[in-house]
Amino acid sequence: MKSKIKWAALGGLVLSFASLIVHLFLAKSTADLVQYTAITVFTEDLTPTLATGKGPAFHKLWGNVKSLEPLHPYPNPRSTYPVAVEQNNGFIYAKISGSFEKIRNSIVDLVAISRLLNATLVIPEIQESARSKGISSNFKSFSYLYNEDQFVAALANDVTIVKSLPPILREARRWKEYQIFKPKSSASLRFYTSEVLPKLKKAKVIGLILTDGGCLQSALPSSMVEYQRLRCRVSFHALQFRPEIEALGKLMVERLRASGQSYLAYHPGLKRDALAYHGCAEIFQDVHTELIQYRRAQMIKQGIIGEELNVDSHARKRNGSCPLMPEEVGLLLRAMGYPPRTRIFLSGSETFGGQRVMIPLRAMYTNLVDRTSLCSKTELANLVGPETPLIPDPDQLLPVKSPNQLKSEWDKSGPRPRPLPPPPDRPIYRHEKEGWYGWVAEKDKEPEPSLNDQREQAHRLLWDALDYIVSVDAEVFFPGFDNDGSGPDFASLVMGHRLYEMASARTFRPNRKYLAELFNTTVDHLYYPPRNWTFAVREHLNKSLAEEGLLKESNLSKTKFFLSHPIPECSCSTVKATDIVYSGKNNNPHLLFEGQDECPKWMQQLRTQEANADEVDSQEDETDLDGQLESEGYNGTDAIPPLEQDEEMDPDD
C-alpha cells in the first residue's frame, strides 16, 4: 500500500514538473506577441452592418467626395523637357537636418535646384540618421529612411544622381576647397542663377547646408510649372521608403482594416517647436508650459520669432493660431456622427503633453491606437536594425556605493534607534527625471542632446515614416494643426499627398478660428451641445472636405508650402470644367479647376471602367444594406447619441 502511494506521489511530481516546463516554454515563445494580440483586439461596433456596408450611412462618414472625383494625379512633363545629361556644370553635395517633413521637403527642393543649375546631385546626407548618431551599421544616412536605388532610377530622366563624389572632389571636400551655402527655404531663383551658378561652374562642386525645411521658394513663375511637376515626381514617386518600412506600414494598414472596417487617421500636431513659435504655452500646465517658453526664448534669440516672450495664449487660440486639442477633436468627431467604436490611428512621433492630453479623446473613442499598439516590439526592433549598446547617461544612474562604504556609514551612524534627520536636499532619482524634459527639475539651461537622445531622434524618423504611410492610406484624415506657417508640417504634407493621390478621399481641413468661436458659444455644455451647434459643426466640416476647403487651403498654404496643395500643376481632370458637379452654394466651382488640364484619353477610359465597376458594387451593397436596415427597424437617421438630439438637454437632469 505504501509503495503505491509513493508511486502516485512521484507521478504527481513528474506531471507537475512537466506542466511547469510547458508553461514556461509557451510564456517565452509568446512574449513578443502579447503586445499586439492584447492591445489591437478592437472593440467591435454594436451595429457592424452599418460600418461594413457601403450604403448611405457609410458614405456619410467614409465615402469619397463626389465633386472631387474628376481630379487625378498627372505629374508627367507636358512641354519640351530635355533629358538630363552627364556632361553638366558640376556636382551639388548637401547636408540636411530637421524633422521628417523638413527633410522630405528639402530633398524635393534639392532635386529641383539640381535641374535648374544643370548639375549632378550627390545623394544628400541626412544628419539625424548619420552613423555618428549611433544608428545600425546596416544603413547609411539616406538609406536609413529611403530607397536609394528607387530614388536614382525614378529621376533618371530629370537629374543625374550619384551616390558619392568622385575621388578628386572628395579630397577637395575634405580640405574645404569649395564654396558652402546655407540657403533659406524662401531662397529665390535669382539667388541660384546669379550667386550659386558661377561658383559651381568655377569649382565644379558646391555644398549646401539645409536646416530650414527647404532651399527654394514655394511659389514659382508660371513659366517654371515643369519644376513644380518635378517636385511632385520627387515627393510622391521617387521618395519611396526602404522596403522594410513599406512592408511594416502596409501591415499596420491591414491590421487597422481587419474585419472589413475603415479607419480614421488623426495627427494632433502637438509639437514643441510649433507651440513655441505661435505662443501656445498657456494651454498646457506645469512643466510643459515652462518647456514651451524656454524654446520660445531660444527662437527669439535666434531671430526666428520677432515677438515678445509672453503672449496671451488664449487669444492666440481664439485666433486659430494654436492647435485643436484632442478633446476638441473628439467632440467634433462625435458631432459628425462617428460612433464610439470608430478605429482612430494616432500619428506623429511627438505628442507634446504625453498621454495625459489624450485621455479625453481615448474616453470618447476606445479604439484609439498608435504604432506601438499595432506592432510588436520585435517588429519595431527589426525595423531599427542591430545597434551597438550605448553607455547609459551618467545623470540618470543611481549613485552606487561599495560594500565598504555602506559598512563605514553604518558604523558611523551612531546609536540605534536613531532619530530621523531633517529632510536634506536629496538627489533627484532616475524615476523622477525619466524622459527628455528631466533637466527642468534641476537645471536652468537645456543640456546638449546625449547620444541616446540623438539615436532616439533617428528612430523618430522611422516612426514618422510608418505614420505617414498609414495616414495617406486612411479613409479619413483629420489634422489637429496644419498650415501653421512655421514651415513644412507633417499634417500638410499628408494632406497634399492625399490630394494628389486621390483628391476625393475624405480629408478634413478645419478652420481653427471658426471652430474656436463655436466652442466658446457652448463652453458650458461641450458634451451635451444643442442641436444647432452640432449642425453648424457638420456644415463647416463637410464644406472643408470639398471645394470651399480646397480653395481656402490654396490661398493660405500654397505660397508657403507647395506640396500641401499640388494642384492644378500635378493633376488633370477627366471631365470639362463646365460639366463638373458642384456641391457648394456660395463659391464658383470653376475657380477650383482653373488651369486644370484634361486627362489623356487612355486615362479617361481607365477611370471610366473603374467608376462603372465601383458603381455596380455600390448598388449591390446598398440593396443588401437596405434589406438589413428594414429588418432591424433602422430609420436612416445619423448615428448621434440621443442626448444630442434635444436642444435644451440639461446634463444635470
Coordinates of C-alpha atoms in Angstrom, one line a residue, residues 66-510:
K66 CA -18.2 63.2 -55.4
S67 CA -17.3 66.7 -56.7
L68 CA -13.6 66.0 -56.5
E69 CA -13.7 62.6 -58.2
P70 CA -12.7 64.1 -61.6
L71 CA -9.3 65.1 -60.3
H72 CA -6.5 62.5 -60.9
P73 CA -2.6 62.6 -60.5
Y74 CA -0.7 63.5 -63.6
P75 CA 2.8 64.8 -62.9
N76 CA 4.3 64.0 -66.3
P77 CA 6.0 66.8 -68.3
R78 CA 3.6 68.4 -70.8
S79 CA 6.1 70.6 -72.7
T80 CA 9.6 70.4 -74.1
Y81 CA 11.6 68.7 -71.4
P82 CA 15.1 67.6 -72.3
V83 CA 16.6 64.5 -70.6
A84 CA 19.4 65.1 -68.1
V85 CA 22.9 64.5 -69.4
E86 CA 26.1 63.6 -67.5
Q87 CA 28.1 66.5 -69.0
N88 CA 26.9 69.4 -66.9
N89 CA 28.1 72.2 -64.6
G90 CA 29.3 70.1 -61.7
F91 CA 28.2 68.4 -58.5
I92 CA 25.9 69.5 -55.6
Y93 CA 26.6 68.0 -52.3
A94 CA 24.2 68.7 -49.4
K95 CA 23.7 68.0 -45.7
I96 CA 20.1 68.1 -44.4
S97 CA 18.9 68.4 -40.8
G98 CA 15.4 68.7 -39.3
S99 CA 12.3 66.8 -38.7
F100 CA 10.8 64.2 -41.0
E101 CA 8.7 66.7 -43.0
K102 CA 11.6 69.2 -43.3
I103 CA 14.0 66.6 -44.6
R104 CA 11.5 65.4 -47.2
N105 CA 10.8 68.9 -48.5
S106 CA 14.5 69.7 -48.5
I107 CA 15.2 66.7 -50.7
V108 CA 12.5 67.7 -53.1
D109 CA 13.9 71.2 -53.4
L110 CA 17.4 69.9 -53.9
V111 CA 16.4 67.9 -57.0
A112 CA 14.7 71.0 -58.4
I113 CA 17.8 73.1 -57.8
S114 CA 20.0 70.4 -59.4
R115 CA 17.8 70.5 -62.5
L116 CA 17.8 74.4 -62.5
L117 CA 21.6 74.6 -62.3
N118 CA 22.1 71.6 -64.7
A119 CA 24.2 69.8 -62.0
T120 CA 24.7 66.3 -60.8
L121 CA 23.2 65.7 -57.4
V122 CA 25.1 63.6 -54.8
I123 CA 22.6 61.7 -52.6
P124 CA 22.2 64.1 -49.7
E125 CA 23.4 63.2 -46.2
I126 CA 20.6 63.3 -43.5
Q127 CA 22.3 64.5 -40.3
E128 CA 19.7 62.9 -38.0
S129 CA 20.4 59.5 -39.4
A130 CA 24.2 59.7 -39.8
R131 CA 26.2 56.8 -38.3
S132 CA 27.7 59.1 -35.8
K133 CA 24.2 59.2 -34.2
G134 CA 24.5 55.6 -33.1
I135 CA 22.2 54.0 -35.8
S136 CA 22.6 50.5 -37.1
S137 CA 25.7 49.9 -39.3
N138 CA 23.4 48.2 -41.8
F139 CA 22.4 51.6 -43.1
K140 CA 23.9 54.8 -44.3
S141 CA 22.4 58.2 -43.8
F142 CA 19.9 58.4 -46.7
S143 CA 19.2 54.6 -46.9
Y144 CA 18.1 54.6 -43.2
L145 CA 14.9 56.1 -44.4
Y146 CA 14.6 56.0 -48.2
N147 CA 15.3 53.5 -51.0
E148 CA 18.4 54.8 -52.8
D149 CA 18.1 52.7 -55.9
Q150 CA 14.4 53.7 -56.4
F151 CA 15.4 57.4 -55.9
V152 CA 18.1 57.3 -58.6
A153 CA 16.1 55.3 -61.1
A154 CA 12.8 57.3 -60.8
L155 CA 14.6 60.5 -61.6
A156 CA 17.0 59.3 -64.3
N157 CA 15.3 61.5 -66.9
D158 CA 15.2 64.5 -64.7
V159 CA 18.5 64.8 -62.9
T160 CA 21.7 62.8 -62.8
I161 CA 22.2 61.4 -59.3
V162 CA 25.2 59.7 -57.9
K163 CA 25.9 58.1 -54.6
S164 CA 29.2 59.8 -53.9
L165 CA 31.6 62.4 -55.2
P166 CA 34.5 61.5 -57.5
P167 CA 37.7 60.9 -55.5
I168 CA 39.3 64.2 -56.6
L169 CA 36.3 66.2 -55.5
R170 CA 36.0 64.1 -52.3
E171 CA 39.5 65.2 -51.4
A172 CA 38.6 68.8 -52.1
R173 CA 35.6 68.5 -49.8
R174 CA 37.9 67.2 -47.0
W175 CA 40.0 70.3 -47.3
K176 CA 37.0 72.6 -47.7
E177 CA 38.2 73.9 -51.1
Y178 CA 34.8 74.6 -52.4
Q179 CA 32.0 77.1 -51.6
I180 CA 29.4 76.2 -48.9
F181 CA 26.0 77.9 -49.0
K182 CA 23.2 77.9 -46.3
P183 CA 20.1 78.9 -48.2
K184 CA 16.7 79.6 -46.6
S185 CA 13.5 77.9 -47.6
S186 CA 12.5 81.1 -49.3
A187 CA 15.6 81.4 -51.5
S188 CA 14.8 82.8 -54.9
L189 CA 15.7 81.7 -58.4
R190 CA 17.9 84.7 -58.8
F191 CA 20.0 83.7 -55.8
Y192 CA 20.9 80.4 -57.5
T193 CA 21.4 81.8 -61.1
S194 CA 23.5 84.8 -60.0
E195 CA 25.3 83.7 -56.9
V196 CA 25.5 79.9 -56.8
L197 CA 25.8 79.0 -60.5
P198 CA 29.1 81.0 -61.1
K199 CA 30.7 79.3 -58.1
L200 CA 29.5 75.9 -59.3
K201 CA 31.0 76.4 -62.8
K202 CA 34.3 77.5 -61.4
A203 CA 34.9 74.9 -58.7
K204 CA 32.8 72.1 -60.3
V205 CA 31.3 71.4 -56.9
I206 CA 29.4 73.3 -54.2
G207 CA 28.0 72.3 -50.8
L208 CA 24.6 73.2 -49.3
I209 CA 23.6 73.0 -45.7
L210 CA 19.8 72.9 -45.3
T211 CA 18.3 73.5 -41.9
D212 CA 15.2 75.5 -42.8
G213 CA 13.0 72.7 -44.3
G214 CA 13.8 73.6 -47.9
C215 CA 16.1 75.7 -50.2
L216 CA 13.8 77.1 -52.9
Q217 CA 10.7 79.4 -52.7
S218 CA 7.4 77.6 -52.9
A219 CA 5.7 79.8 -55.5
L220 CA 7.4 79.7 -58.9
P221 CA 6.5 81.7 -62.1
S222 CA 4.1 80.1 -64.5
S223 CA 6.9 79.5 -66.9
M224 CA 8.5 77.2 -64.3
V225 CA 5.5 74.9 -64.0
E226 CA 7.6 71.9 -65.1
Y227 CA 9.7 72.4 -61.9
Q228 CA 6.6 72.1 -59.8
R229 CA 5.7 68.9 -61.5
L230 CA 9.2 67.7 -60.9
R231 CA 8.6 68.4 -57.2
C232 CA 5.6 66.1 -57.4
R233 CA 7.5 63.3 -59.1
V234 CA 10.2 63.5 -56.4
S235 CA 7.9 63.6 -53.4
F236 CA 5.2 61.2 -54.5
H237 CA 7.1 58.7 -56.7
A238 CA 10.9 58.9 -56.2
L239 CA 11.0 59.2 -52.4
Q240 CA 9.9 55.7 -51.5
F241 CA 10.8 54.3 -48.1
R242 CA 13.1 51.4 -47.8
P243 CA 11.3 48.0 -48.3
E244 CA 11.2 47.1 -44.5
I245 CA 9.4 50.4 -43.7
E246 CA 6.9 50.0 -46.6
A247 CA 6.2 46.4 -45.6
L248 CA 5.5 47.2 -41.9
G249 CA 3.4 50.3 -42.9
K250 CA 1.2 48.2 -45.1
L251 CA 0.9 45.6 -42.4
M252 CA -0.3 48.2 -40.0
V253 CA -2.9 49.3 -42.5
E254 CA -4.1 45.7 -42.9
R255 CA -4.5 45.3 -39.2
L256 CA -6.5 48.5 -38.9
R257 CA -8.8 47.3 -41.7
A258 CA -9.3 43.8 -40.2
S259 CA -12.9 42.6 -40.3
G260 CA -13.6 44.9 -43.2
Q261 CA -13.5 48.1 -41.1
S262 CA -12.5 51.6 -42.1
Y263 CA -10.3 53.8 -40.0
L264 CA -9.6 57.5 -39.4
A265 CA -6.1 58.9 -39.0
Y266 CA -5.6 61.8 -36.7
H267 CA -2.4 63.9 -36.3
P268 CA -2.6 66.1 -33.2
G269 CA 0.2 68.5 -34.4
L270 CA 1.3 69.0 -30.7
K271 CA 5.0 69.6 -31.4
R272 CA 7.1 71.7 -29.0
D273 CA 8.6 73.9 -31.8
A274 CA 5.3 74.8 -33.4
L275 CA 3.7 75.5 -30.0
A276 CA 6.6 77.8 -29.1
Y277 CA 6.5 79.5 -32.4
H278 CA 2.9 80.5 -32.0
G279 CA 2.9 81.2 -28.3
C280 CA 0.6 78.4 -27.1
A281 CA 2.3 77.8 -23.7
E282 CA -0.7 78.6 -21.5
I283 CA -3.0 76.0 -23.0
F284 CA -0.7 73.5 -21.2
Q285 CA 0.2 73.2 -17.5
D286 CA 3.1 72.6 -15.2
V287 CA 6.4 71.7 -16.7
H288 CA 5.1 71.7 -20.3
T289 CA 4.4 75.5 -20.1
E290 CA 8.0 76.0 -18.9
L291 CA 9.4 73.9 -21.7
I292 CA 7.5 75.8 -24.4
Q293 CA 8.6 79.1 -23.0
Y294 CA 12.2 78.0 -22.9
R295 CA 12.0 77.0 -26.6
R296 CA 10.3 80.3 -27.5
A297 CA 13.0 82.3 -25.8
Q298 CA 15.6 80.4 -27.9
M299 CA 13.7 81.2 -31.1
I300 CA 13.6 84.9 -30.2
K301 CA 17.3 84.8 -29.6
Q302 CA 17.9 83.1 -32.9
G303 CA 15.8 85.7 -34.8
I304 CA 13.2 83.1 -35.8
I305 CA 10.5 85.0 -33.9
G306 CA 10.2 88.8 -33.7
E307 CA 7.6 88.9 -30.9
E308 CA 7.7 89.1 -27.1
L309 CA 8.3 86.1 -25.0
N310 CA 5.0 86.3 -23.0
V311 CA 1.8 86.4 -25.1
D312 CA -1.8 85.7 -24.5
S313 CA -2.1 82.1 -25.5
H314 CA -5.9 82.1 -25.1
A315 CA -6.1 85.0 -27.6
R316 CA -3.9 83.1 -29.9
K317 CA -6.2 80.1 -29.5
R318 CA -9.3 82.2 -30.4
N319 CA -7.4 83.5 -33.5
G320 CA -6.8 79.9 -34.7
S321 CA -3.0 80.0 -34.2
C322 CA -3.0 77.2 -31.7
P323 CA -3.9 73.5 -32.4
L324 CA -7.2 71.8 -31.7
M325 CA -6.7 69.8 -28.5
P326 CA -7.5 66.1 -28.7
E327 CA -10.6 66.6 -26.5
E328 CA -12.0 69.1 -29.0
V329 CA -11.3 66.8 -31.9
G330 CA -13.2 64.1 -30.1
L331 CA -16.2 66.4 -29.7
L332 CA -16.1 67.3 -33.4
L333 CA -16.0 63.7 -34.5
R334 CA -19.0 63.0 -32.2
A335 CA -20.8 65.8 -33.8
M336 CA -20.1 64.4 -37.2
G337 CA -21.7 61.2 -36.2
Y338 CA -18.6 58.9 -35.9
P339 CA -19.6 56.1 -33.4
P340 CA -17.6 55.4 -30.2
R341 CA -16.2 52.2 -31.7
T342 CA -14.6 54.1 -34.7
R343 CA -11.0 53.0 -35.3
I344 CA -8.7 56.0 -34.9
F345 CA -5.0 55.9 -35.6
L346 CA -2.9 58.4 -33.7
S347 CA 0.0 59.5 -36.0
G348 CA 3.1 61.6 -35.2
S349 CA 6.3 60.6 -33.4
E350 CA 5.9 63.6 -30.9
T351 CA 2.7 64.4 -29.0
F352 CA 3.6 67.2 -26.6
G353 CA 1.9 66.7 -23.3
G354 CA 2.1 62.9 -23.4
Q355 CA -0.7 60.5 -22.8
R356 CA -2.4 62.9 -20.4
V357 CA -3.7 65.2 -23.1
M358 CA -5.1 62.1 -24.9
I359 CA -7.2 60.9 -22.0
P360 CA -10.5 62.8 -23.0
L361 CA -10.2 61.5 -26.7
R362 CA -9.5 58.0 -25.5
A363 CA -12.5 58.1 -23.2
M364 CA -14.8 59.1 -26.2
Y365 CA -13.1 56.6 -28.7
T366 CA -11.8 53.5 -27.1
N367 CA -10.3 52.2 -30.4
L368 CA -7.6 54.8 -30.4
V369 CA -4.3 53.2 -31.3
D370 CA -0.8 54.1 -32.5
R371 CA 2.2 52.3 -33.9
T372 CA 3.1 50.7 -30.5
S373 CA -0.4 49.2 -30.4
L374 CA -0.3 47.8 -33.9
C375 CA 3.3 46.5 -33.9
S376 CA 5.1 44.2 -31.6
K377 CA 8.4 45.2 -30.0
T378 CA 10.2 42.7 -32.2
E379 CA 8.7 44.2 -35.4
L380 CA 9.8 47.7 -34.4
A381 CA 13.3 46.5 -33.3
N382 CA 13.8 44.7 -36.7
L383 CA 13.0 48.0 -38.4
V384 CA 15.6 49.8 -36.4
G385 CA 18.2 47.1 -37.0
P386 CA 21.1 45.9 -34.7
E387 CA 22.6 48.7 -32.8
T388 CA 25.6 49.0 -30.6
P389 CA 24.6 49.2 -26.9
L390 CA 25.2 52.7 -25.5
I391 CA 26.6 53.7 -22.2
P392 CA 23.7 55.0 -20.0
D393 CA 23.6 58.7 -19.4
P394 CA 25.6 59.4 -16.1
D395 CA 22.9 61.8 -15.0
Q396 CA 20.3 59.0 -15.0
L397 CA 22.3 56.5 -13.0
L398 CA 21.7 56.0 -9.3
P399 CA 24.7 56.5 -7.1
V400 CA 26.4 53.2 -6.4
K401 CA 28.4 52.6 -3.2
S402 CA 30.8 49.8 -2.4
P403 CA 30.1 47.4 0.4
N404 CA 33.0 49.0 2.4
Q405 CA 31.4 52.5 2.1
L406 CA 28.0 51.1 3.2
K407 CA 29.5 49.4 6.2
S408 CA 31.5 52.5 7.1
E409 CA 28.4 54.7 7.0
W410 CA 26.5 52.2 9.1
D411 CA 29.3 52.1 11.8
K412 CA 29.4 55.9 11.9
S413 CA 25.7 56.4 12.1
G414 CA 25.6 56.4 16.0
P415 CA 23.5 54.6 18.5
R416 CA 20.3 52.8 17.5
P417 CA 17.4 53.6 17.3
R418 CA 18.4 56.9 15.6
P419 CA 16.0 59.8 15.3
L420 CA 15.1 60.8 11.7
P421 CA 17.2 63.7 10.4
P422 CA 15.6 66.7 8.8
P423 CA 14.8 66.3 5.1
P424 CA 18.1 67.0 3.2
D425 CA 18.4 68.5 -0.3
R426 CA 18.1 65.0 -1.6
P427 CA 19.2 63.9 -5.1
I428 CA 16.7 63.6 -7.9
Y429 CA 16.4 59.9 -8.7
R430 CA 16.1 58.3 -12.1
H431 CA 12.4 57.5 -12.0
E432 CA 11.7 61.2 -11.2
K433 CA 13.6 62.6 -14.2
E434 CA 12.9 59.9 -16.9
G435 CA 12.3 61.5 -20.3
W436 CA 13.7 64.3 -22.4
Y437 CA 12.4 67.0 -20.1
G438 CA 14.0 65.8 -16.9
W439 CA 16.6 68.6 -16.9
V440 CA 13.9 71.1 -16.0
A441 CA 13.8 69.8 -12.4
E442 CA 17.5 70.7 -11.7
K443 CA 18.9 73.0 -14.4
D444 CA 18.0 76.4 -15.9
K445 CA 19.6 75.5 -19.2
E446 CA 18.6 72.7 -21.6
P447 CA 21.6 70.3 -21.9
E448 CA 23.1 69.2 -25.2
P449 CA 21.4 66.1 -26.5
S450 CA 23.2 62.9 -25.5
L451 CA 24.0 60.0 -27.8
N452 CA 20.9 58.3 -26.5
D453 CA 18.8 61.4 -27.5
Q454 CA 20.4 61.5 -30.9
R455 CA 19.6 57.9 -31.6
E456 CA 16.1 58.4 -30.4
Q457 CA 15.8 61.3 -32.9
A458 CA 16.8 58.9 -35.7
H459 CA 14.2 56.4 -34.5
R460 CA 11.6 59.2 -34.7
L461 CA 12.2 59.4 -38.5
L462 CA 11.2 55.8 -38.8
W463 CA 8.1 56.2 -36.7
D464 CA 7.1 59.2 -38.7
A465 CA 7.6 57.2 -41.9
L466 CA 5.3 54.5 -40.6
D467 CA 2.7 57.0 -39.6
Y468 CA 2.9 58.8 -43.0
I469 CA 2.1 55.5 -44.8
V470 CA -0.9 54.8 -42.5
S471 CA -2.2 58.4 -42.7
V472 CA -2.0 58.6 -46.5
D473 CA -3.9 55.3 -46.9
A474 CA -6.6 56.2 -44.4
E475 CA -10.2 56.5 -45.5
V476 CA -10.4 59.8 -43.4
F477 CA -7.7 62.1 -42.2
F478 CA -8.2 64.8 -39.5
P479 CA -5.4 67.3 -38.8
G480 CA -5.2 68.9 -35.4
F481 CA -2.7 71.5 -36.5
D482 CA -2.0 72.1 -40.2
N483 CA -0.8 75.1 -42.2
D484 CA 0.6 76.8 -39.1
G485 CA 3.0 79.0 -41.0
S486 CA 6.2 77.8 -39.2
G487 CA 7.4 75.8 -42.1
P488 CA 6.6 72.4 -43.6
D489 CA 4.4 70.4 -41.2
F490 CA 3.5 66.7 -41.1
A491 CA -0.2 67.2 -41.5
S492 CA 0.1 69.5 -44.5
L493 CA 2.5 67.0 -46.2
V494 CA 0.0 64.2 -45.7
M495 CA -3.0 66.3 -46.9
G496 CA -1.1 67.3 -50.0
H497 CA -0.2 63.7 -50.8
R498 CA -3.8 62.6 -50.3
L499 CA -5.0 65.4 -52.5
Y500 CA -2.5 64.3 -55.2
E501 CA -3.1 60.6 -54.9
M502 CA -6.9 60.6 -54.5
A503 CA -8.4 64.1 -54.3
S504 CA -11.9 62.7 -53.5
A505 CA -10.7 61.0 -50.3
R506 CA -12.2 62.5 -47.1
T507 CA -9.6 64.9 -45.8
F508 CA -10.9 67.5 -43.3
R509 CA -9.5 71.0 -43.5
P510 CA -10.9 72.7 -40.4

